[in-house]
PDB file of C-alpha atoms in Angstrom:
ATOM      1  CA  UNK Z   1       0.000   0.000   0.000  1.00 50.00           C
ATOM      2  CA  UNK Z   2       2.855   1.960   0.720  1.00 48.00           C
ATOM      3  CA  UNK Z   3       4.167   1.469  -2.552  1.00 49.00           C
ATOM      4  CA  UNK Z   4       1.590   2.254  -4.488  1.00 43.00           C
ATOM      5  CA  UNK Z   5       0.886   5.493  -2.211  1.00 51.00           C
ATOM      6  CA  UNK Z   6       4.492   6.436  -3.393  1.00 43.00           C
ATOM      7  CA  UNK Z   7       4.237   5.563  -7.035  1.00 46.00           C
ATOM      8  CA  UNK Z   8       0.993   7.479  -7.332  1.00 43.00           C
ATOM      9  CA  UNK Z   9       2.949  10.453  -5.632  1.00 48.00           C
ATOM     10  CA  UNK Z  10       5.238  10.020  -8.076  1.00 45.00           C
ATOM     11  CA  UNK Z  11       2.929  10.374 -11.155  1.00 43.00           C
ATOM     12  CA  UNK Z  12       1.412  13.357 -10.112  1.00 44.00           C
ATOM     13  CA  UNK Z  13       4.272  15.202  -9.214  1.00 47.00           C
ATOM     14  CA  UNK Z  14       5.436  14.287 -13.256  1.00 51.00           C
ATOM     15  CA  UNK Z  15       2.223  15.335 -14.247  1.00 48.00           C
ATOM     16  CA  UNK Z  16       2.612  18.673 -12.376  1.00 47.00           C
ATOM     17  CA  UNK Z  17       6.089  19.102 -13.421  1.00 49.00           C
ATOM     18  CA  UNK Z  18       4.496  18.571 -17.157  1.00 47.00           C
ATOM     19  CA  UNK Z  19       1.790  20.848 -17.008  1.00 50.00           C
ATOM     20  CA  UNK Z  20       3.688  23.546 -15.427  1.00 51.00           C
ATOM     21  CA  UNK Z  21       6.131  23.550 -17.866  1.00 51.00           C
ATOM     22  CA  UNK Z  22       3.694  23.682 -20.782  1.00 51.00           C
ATOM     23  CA  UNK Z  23       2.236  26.619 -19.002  1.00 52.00           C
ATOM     24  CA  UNK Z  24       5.733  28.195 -18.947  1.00 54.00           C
ATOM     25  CA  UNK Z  25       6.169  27.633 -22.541  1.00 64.00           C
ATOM     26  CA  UNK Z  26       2.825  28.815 -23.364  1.00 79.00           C
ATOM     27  CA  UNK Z  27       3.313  32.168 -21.706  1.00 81.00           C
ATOM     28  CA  UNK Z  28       6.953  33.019 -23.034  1.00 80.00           C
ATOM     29  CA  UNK Z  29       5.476  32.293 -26.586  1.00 80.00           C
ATOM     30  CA  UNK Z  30       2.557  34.780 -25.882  1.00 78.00           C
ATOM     31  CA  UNK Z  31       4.941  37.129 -24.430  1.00 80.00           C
ATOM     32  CA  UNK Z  32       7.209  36.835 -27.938  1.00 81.00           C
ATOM     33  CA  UNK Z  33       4.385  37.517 -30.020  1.00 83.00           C
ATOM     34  CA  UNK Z  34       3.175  40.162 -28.200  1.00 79.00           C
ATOM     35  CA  UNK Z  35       6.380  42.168 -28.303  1.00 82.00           C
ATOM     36  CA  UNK Z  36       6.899  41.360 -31.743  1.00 82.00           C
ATOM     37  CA  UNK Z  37       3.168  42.766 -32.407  1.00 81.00           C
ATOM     38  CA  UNK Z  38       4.095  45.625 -30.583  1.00 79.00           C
ATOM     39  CA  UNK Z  39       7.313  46.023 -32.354  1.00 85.00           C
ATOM     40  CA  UNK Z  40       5.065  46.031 -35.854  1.00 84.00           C
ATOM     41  CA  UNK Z  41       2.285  48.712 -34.837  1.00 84.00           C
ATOM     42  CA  UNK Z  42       5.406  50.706 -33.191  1.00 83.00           C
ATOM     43  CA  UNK Z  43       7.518  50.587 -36.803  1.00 86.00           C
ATOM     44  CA  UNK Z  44       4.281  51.113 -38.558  1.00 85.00           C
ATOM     45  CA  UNK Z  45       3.179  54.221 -36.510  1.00 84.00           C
ATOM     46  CA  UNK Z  46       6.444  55.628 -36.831  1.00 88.00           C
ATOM     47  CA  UNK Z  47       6.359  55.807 -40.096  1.00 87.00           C
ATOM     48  CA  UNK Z  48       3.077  57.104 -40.673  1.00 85.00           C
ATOM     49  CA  UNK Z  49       4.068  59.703 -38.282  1.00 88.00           C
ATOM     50  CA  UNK Z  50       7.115  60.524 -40.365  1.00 85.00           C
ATOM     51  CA  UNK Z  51       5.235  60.637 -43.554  1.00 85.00           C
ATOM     52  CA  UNK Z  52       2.661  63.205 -42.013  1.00 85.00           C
ATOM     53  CA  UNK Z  53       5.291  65.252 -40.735  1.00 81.00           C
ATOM     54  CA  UNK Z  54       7.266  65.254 -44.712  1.00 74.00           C
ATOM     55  CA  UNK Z  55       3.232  65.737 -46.055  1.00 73.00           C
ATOM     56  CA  UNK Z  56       3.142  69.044 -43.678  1.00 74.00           C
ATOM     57  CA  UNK Z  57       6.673  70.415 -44.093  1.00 69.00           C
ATOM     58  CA  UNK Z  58       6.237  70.147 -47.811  1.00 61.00           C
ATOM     59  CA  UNK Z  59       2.889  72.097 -47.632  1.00 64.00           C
ATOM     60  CA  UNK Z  60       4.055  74.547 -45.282  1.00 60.00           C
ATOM     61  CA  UNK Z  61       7.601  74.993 -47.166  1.00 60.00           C
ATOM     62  CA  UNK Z  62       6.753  73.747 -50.709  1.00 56.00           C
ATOM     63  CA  UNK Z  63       9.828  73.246 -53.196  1.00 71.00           C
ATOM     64  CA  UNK Z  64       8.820  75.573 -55.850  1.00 91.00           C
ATOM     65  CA  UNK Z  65       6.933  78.295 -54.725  1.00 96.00           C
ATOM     66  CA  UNK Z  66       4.833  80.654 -56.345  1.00 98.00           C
ATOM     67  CA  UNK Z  67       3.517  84.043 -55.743  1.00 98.00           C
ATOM     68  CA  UNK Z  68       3.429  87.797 -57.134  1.00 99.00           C
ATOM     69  CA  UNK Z  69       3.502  91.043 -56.399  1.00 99.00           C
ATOM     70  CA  UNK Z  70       3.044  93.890 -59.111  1.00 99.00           C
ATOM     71  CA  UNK Z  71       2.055  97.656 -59.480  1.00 98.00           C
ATOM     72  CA  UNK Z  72       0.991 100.349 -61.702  1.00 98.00           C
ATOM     73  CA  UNK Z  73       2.141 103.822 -62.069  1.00 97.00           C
ATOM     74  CA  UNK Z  74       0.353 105.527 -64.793  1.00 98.00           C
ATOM     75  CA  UNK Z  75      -3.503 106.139 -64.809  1.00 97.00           C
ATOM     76  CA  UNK Z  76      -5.514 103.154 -66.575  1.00 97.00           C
ATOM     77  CA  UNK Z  77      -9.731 103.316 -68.125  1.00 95.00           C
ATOM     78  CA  UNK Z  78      -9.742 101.041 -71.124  1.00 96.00           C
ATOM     79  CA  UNK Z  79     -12.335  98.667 -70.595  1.00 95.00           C
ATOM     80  CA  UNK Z  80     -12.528  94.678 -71.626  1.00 96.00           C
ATOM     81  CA  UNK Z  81      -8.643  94.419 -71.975  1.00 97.00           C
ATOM     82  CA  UNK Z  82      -6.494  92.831 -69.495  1.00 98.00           C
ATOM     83  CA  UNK Z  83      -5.143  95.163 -66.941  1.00 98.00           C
ATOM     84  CA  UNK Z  84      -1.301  95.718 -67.846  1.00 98.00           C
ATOM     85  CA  UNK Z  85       1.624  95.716 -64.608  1.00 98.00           C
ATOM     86  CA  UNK Z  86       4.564  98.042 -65.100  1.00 97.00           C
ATOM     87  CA  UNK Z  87       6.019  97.532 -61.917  1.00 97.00           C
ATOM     88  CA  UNK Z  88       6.133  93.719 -61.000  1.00 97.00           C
ATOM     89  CA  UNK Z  89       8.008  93.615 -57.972  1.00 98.00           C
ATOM     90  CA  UNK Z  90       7.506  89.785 -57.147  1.00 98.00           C
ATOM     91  CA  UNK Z  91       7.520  87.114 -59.317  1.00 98.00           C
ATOM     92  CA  UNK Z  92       8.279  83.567 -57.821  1.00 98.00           C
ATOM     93  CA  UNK Z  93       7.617  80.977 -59.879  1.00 96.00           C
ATOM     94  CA  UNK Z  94       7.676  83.576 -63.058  1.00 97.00           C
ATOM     95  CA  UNK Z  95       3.698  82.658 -63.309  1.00 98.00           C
ATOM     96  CA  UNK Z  96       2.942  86.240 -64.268  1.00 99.00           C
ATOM     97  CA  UNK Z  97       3.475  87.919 -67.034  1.00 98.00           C
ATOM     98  CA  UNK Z  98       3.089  91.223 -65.645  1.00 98.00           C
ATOM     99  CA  UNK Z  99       2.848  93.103 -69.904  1.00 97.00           C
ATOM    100  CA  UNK Z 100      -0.203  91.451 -69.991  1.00 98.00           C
ATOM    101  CA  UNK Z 101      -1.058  91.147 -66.735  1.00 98.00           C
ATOM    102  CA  UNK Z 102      -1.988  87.363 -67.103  1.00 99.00           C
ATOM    103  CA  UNK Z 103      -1.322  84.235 -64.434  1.00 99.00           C
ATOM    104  CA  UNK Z 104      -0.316  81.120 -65.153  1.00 99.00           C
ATOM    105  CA  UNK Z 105      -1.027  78.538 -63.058  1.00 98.00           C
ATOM    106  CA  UNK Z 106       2.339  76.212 -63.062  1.00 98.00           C
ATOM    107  CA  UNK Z 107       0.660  73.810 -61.856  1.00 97.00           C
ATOM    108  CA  UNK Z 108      -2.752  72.383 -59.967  1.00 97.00           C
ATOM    109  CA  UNK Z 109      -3.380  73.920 -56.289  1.00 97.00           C
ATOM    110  CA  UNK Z 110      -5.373  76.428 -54.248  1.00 98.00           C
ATOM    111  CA  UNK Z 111      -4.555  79.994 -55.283  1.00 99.00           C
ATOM    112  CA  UNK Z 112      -5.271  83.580 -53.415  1.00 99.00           C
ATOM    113  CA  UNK Z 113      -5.893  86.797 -55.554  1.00 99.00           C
ATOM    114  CA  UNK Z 114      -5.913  90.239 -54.390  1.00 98.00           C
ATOM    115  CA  UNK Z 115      -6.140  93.666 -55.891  1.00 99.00           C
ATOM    116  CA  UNK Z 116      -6.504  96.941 -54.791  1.00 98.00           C
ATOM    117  CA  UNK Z 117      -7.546 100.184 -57.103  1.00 98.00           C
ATOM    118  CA  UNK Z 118      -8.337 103.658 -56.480  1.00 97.00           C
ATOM    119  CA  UNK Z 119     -10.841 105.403 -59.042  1.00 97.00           C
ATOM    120  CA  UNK Z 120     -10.784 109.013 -59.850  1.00 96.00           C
ATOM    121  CA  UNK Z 121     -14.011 110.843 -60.576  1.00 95.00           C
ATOM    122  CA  UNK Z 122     -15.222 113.542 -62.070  1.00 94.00           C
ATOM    123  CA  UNK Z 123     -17.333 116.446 -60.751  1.00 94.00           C
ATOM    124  CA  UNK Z 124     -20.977 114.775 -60.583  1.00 93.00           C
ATOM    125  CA  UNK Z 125     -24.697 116.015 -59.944  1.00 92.00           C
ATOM    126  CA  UNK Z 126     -27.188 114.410 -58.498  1.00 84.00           C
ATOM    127  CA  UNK Z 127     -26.061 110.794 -60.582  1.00 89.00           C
ATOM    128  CA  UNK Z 128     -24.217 107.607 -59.529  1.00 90.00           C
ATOM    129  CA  UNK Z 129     -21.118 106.958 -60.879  1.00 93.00           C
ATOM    130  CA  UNK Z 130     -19.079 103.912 -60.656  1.00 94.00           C
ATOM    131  CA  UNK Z 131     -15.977 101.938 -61.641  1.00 95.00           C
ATOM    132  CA  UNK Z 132     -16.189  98.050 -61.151  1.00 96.00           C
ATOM    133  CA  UNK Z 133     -12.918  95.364 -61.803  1.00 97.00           C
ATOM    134  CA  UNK Z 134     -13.176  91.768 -62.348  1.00 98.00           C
ATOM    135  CA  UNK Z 135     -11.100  88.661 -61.875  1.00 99.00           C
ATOM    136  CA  UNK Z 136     -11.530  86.556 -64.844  1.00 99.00           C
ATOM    137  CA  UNK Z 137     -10.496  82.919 -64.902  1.00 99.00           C
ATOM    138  CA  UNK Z 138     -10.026  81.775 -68.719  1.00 99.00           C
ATOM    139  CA  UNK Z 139     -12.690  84.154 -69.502  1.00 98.00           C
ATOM    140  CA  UNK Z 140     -15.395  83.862 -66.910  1.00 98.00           C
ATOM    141  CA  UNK Z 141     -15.927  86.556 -64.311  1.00 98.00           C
ATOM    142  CA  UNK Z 142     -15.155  84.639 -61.135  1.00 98.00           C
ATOM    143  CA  UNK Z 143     -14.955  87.892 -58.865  1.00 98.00           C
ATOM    144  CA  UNK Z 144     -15.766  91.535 -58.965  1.00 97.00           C
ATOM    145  CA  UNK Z 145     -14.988  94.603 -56.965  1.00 97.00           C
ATOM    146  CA  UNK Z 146     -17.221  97.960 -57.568  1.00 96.00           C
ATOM    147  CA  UNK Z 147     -17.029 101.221 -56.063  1.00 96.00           C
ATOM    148  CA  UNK Z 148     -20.097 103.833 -56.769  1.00 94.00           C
ATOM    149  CA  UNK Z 149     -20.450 107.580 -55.617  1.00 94.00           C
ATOM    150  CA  UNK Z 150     -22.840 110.469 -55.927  1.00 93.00           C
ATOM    151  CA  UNK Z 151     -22.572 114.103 -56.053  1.00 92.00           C
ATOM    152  CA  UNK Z 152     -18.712 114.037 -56.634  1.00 94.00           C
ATOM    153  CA  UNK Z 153     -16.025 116.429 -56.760  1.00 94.00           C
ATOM    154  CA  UNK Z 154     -13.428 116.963 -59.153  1.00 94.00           C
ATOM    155  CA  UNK Z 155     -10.358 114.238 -58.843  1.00 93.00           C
ATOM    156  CA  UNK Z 156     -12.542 112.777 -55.856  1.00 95.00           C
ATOM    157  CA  UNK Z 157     -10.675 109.429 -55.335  1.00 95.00           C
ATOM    158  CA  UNK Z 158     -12.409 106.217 -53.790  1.00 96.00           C
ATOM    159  CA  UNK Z 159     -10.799 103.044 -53.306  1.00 97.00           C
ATOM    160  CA  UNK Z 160     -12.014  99.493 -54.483  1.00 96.00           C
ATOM    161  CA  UNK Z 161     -11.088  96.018 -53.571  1.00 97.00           C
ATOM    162  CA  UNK Z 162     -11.525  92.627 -54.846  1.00 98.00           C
ATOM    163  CA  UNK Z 163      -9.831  89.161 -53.285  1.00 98.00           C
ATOM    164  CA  UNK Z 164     -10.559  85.745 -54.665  1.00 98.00           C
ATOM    165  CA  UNK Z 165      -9.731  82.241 -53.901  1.00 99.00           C
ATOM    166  CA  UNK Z 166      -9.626  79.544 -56.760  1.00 99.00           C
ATOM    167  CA  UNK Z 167      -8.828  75.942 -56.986  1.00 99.00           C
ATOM    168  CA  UNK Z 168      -6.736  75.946 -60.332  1.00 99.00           C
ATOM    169  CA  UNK Z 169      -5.568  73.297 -62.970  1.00 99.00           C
ATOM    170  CA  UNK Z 170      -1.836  73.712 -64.682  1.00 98.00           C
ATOM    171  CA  UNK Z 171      -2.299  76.159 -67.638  1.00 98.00           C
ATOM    172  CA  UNK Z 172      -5.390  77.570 -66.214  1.00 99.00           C
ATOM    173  CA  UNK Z 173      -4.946  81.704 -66.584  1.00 99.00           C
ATOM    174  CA  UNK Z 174      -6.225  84.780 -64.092  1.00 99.00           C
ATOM    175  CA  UNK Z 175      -6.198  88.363 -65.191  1.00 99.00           C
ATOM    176  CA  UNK Z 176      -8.139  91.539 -64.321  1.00 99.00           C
ATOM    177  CA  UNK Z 177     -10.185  94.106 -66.333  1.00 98.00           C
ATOM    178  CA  UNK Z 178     -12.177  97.020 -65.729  1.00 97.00           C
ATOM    179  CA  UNK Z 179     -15.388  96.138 -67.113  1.00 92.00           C
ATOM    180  CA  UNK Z 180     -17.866  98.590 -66.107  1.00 86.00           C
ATOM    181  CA  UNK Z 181     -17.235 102.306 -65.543  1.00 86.00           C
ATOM    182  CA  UNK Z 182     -18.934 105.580 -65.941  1.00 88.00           C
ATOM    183  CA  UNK Z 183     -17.399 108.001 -68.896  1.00 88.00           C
ATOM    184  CA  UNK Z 184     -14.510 110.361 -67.190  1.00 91.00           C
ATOM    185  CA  UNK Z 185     -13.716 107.678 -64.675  1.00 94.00           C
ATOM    186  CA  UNK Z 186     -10.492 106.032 -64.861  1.00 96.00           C
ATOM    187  CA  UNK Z 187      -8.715 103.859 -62.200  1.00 97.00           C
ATOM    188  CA  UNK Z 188      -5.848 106.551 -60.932  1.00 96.00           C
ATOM    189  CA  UNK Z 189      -2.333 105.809 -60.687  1.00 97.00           C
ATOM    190  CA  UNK Z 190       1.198 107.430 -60.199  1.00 96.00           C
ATOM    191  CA  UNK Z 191       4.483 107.224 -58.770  1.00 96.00           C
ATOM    192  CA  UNK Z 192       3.048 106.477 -55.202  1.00 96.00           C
ATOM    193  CA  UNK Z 193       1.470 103.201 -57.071  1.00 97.00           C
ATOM    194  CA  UNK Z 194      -1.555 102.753 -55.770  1.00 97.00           C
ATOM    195  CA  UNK Z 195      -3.017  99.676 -57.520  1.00 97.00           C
ATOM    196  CA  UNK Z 196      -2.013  96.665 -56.548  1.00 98.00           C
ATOM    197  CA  UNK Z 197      -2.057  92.606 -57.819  1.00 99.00           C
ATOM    198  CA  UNK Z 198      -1.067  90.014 -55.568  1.00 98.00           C
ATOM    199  CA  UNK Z 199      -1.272  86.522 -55.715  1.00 99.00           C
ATOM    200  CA  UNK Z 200       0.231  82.951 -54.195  1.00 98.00           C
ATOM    201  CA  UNK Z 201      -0.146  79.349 -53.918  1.00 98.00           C
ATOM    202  CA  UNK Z 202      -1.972  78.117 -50.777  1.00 97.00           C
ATOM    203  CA  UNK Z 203      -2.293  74.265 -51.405  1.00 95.00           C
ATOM    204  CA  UNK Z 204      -1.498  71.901 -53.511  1.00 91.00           C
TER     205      UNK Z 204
END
C-alpha cells in the first residue's frame, strides 16, 4: 500500500512538473508575439508619423513656390482688356506675365488673388457713378470689386477692392479688367502706385 501510495505520488508530481512547464512555454510564446506585435504597430506608426510630418513640411515649405507682387504707375480706363503691370516687384515661380497682366497657373493647387484700385471721378450732380474690376479665370468673371459715388467732386478718389480664392488646374490663366465704368472715370495711378495685384499658392 505503501508502494503504491508512493508511485501514485510520483505520477502526479510528473504530471505537475508537465503541465507547469507547458504553461511556462505557453506564456513566453505569448509574451514573444506580443512584443513582436508591438514592435510592428510601433515601426508602422512611426512611419506614418514621419510621412505626415514630410506631407506638412512640404505644404508649409513647398519646393517651388509661387507668388506675385506687381504695381501700376500711370492712370488706366480702357475697358474689356487685361489690366497691364509696369512695376512687378515679385515674381516667384515667373507665373505672371506682368505686360499682360496674365497668371499662369504652373501647376494644380489652391490659389489667393488680391487687388486693390483707387478710381478718380469727375465732378458729378445728383447721378451715380461707378468703376467696377473683375477677376476673370479663362474668360469667366469669377470675382468683382465695384465702387459707386454720388454728387462728386473733381479728382474725388475712392478706393475698391476685390480678393478671390480659386482651386486651379496647370495652364489655367487669371487676369483683371475694368469692365464697367462711368465716362470720365479712370482707375488713378502714379508714382506712389496705388493699384495693386497680388497673388500665391496656398495648397497643392
Amino acid at each position: 500500500m505503501a508502494r503504491l501510495s508512493v508511485g501514485l505520488m510520483l505520477v502526479l508530481a510528473s504530471c505537475w512538473t508537465a503541465s507547469s512547464s507547458g504553461a511556462a512555454i505557453s506564456l513566453e510564446d505569448k509574451l514573444e508575439q506580443l512584443t513582436n506585435n508591438y514592435n510592428e504597430m510601433k515601426q508602422e506608426l512611426t512611419s506614418k508619423i514621419g510621412q505626415l510630418e514630410a506631407q506638412i513640411q512640404g505644404r508649409a515649405h513647398p519646393t517651388s513656390p509661387v507668388y506675385f507682387y506687381a504695381q501700376r504707375s500711370a492712370p488706366f480706363s480702357t475697358k474689356a482688356v487685361k489690366l497691364p503691370f509696369d512695376t512687378p516687384l515679385l515674381n516667384a515661380g515667373n507665373a505672371l506675365d506682368a505686360t499682360s497682366g496674365t497668371f499662369t497657373a504652373p501647376r494644380a493647387g489652391i490659389y489667393s488673388f488680391s487687388f486693390t484700385g483707387m478710381a478718380n471721378f469727375p465732378e458729378t450732380t445728383g447721378v451715380y457713378v461707378w468703376l467696377s474690376a473683375s477677376l476673370f479665370l479663362n474668360g469667366n468673371v469669377v470675382g468683382s470689386g465695384e465702387v459707386d459715388e454720388a454728387n462728386t467732386v473733381a479728382d474725388q478718389w475712392s478706393p475698391l477692392f476685390l480678393q478671390v480664392t480659386l482651386s486651379l488646374a496647370a495652364g489655367d490663366q487669371v487676369w483683371l479688367e475694368i469692365d464697367y465704368d462711368t465716362a470720365g472715370i479712370v482707375l488713378h495711378d502714379d508714382a506712389d502706385h496705388y493699384t495693386h495685384f497680388n497673388g500665391w499658392m496656398l495648397d497643392e
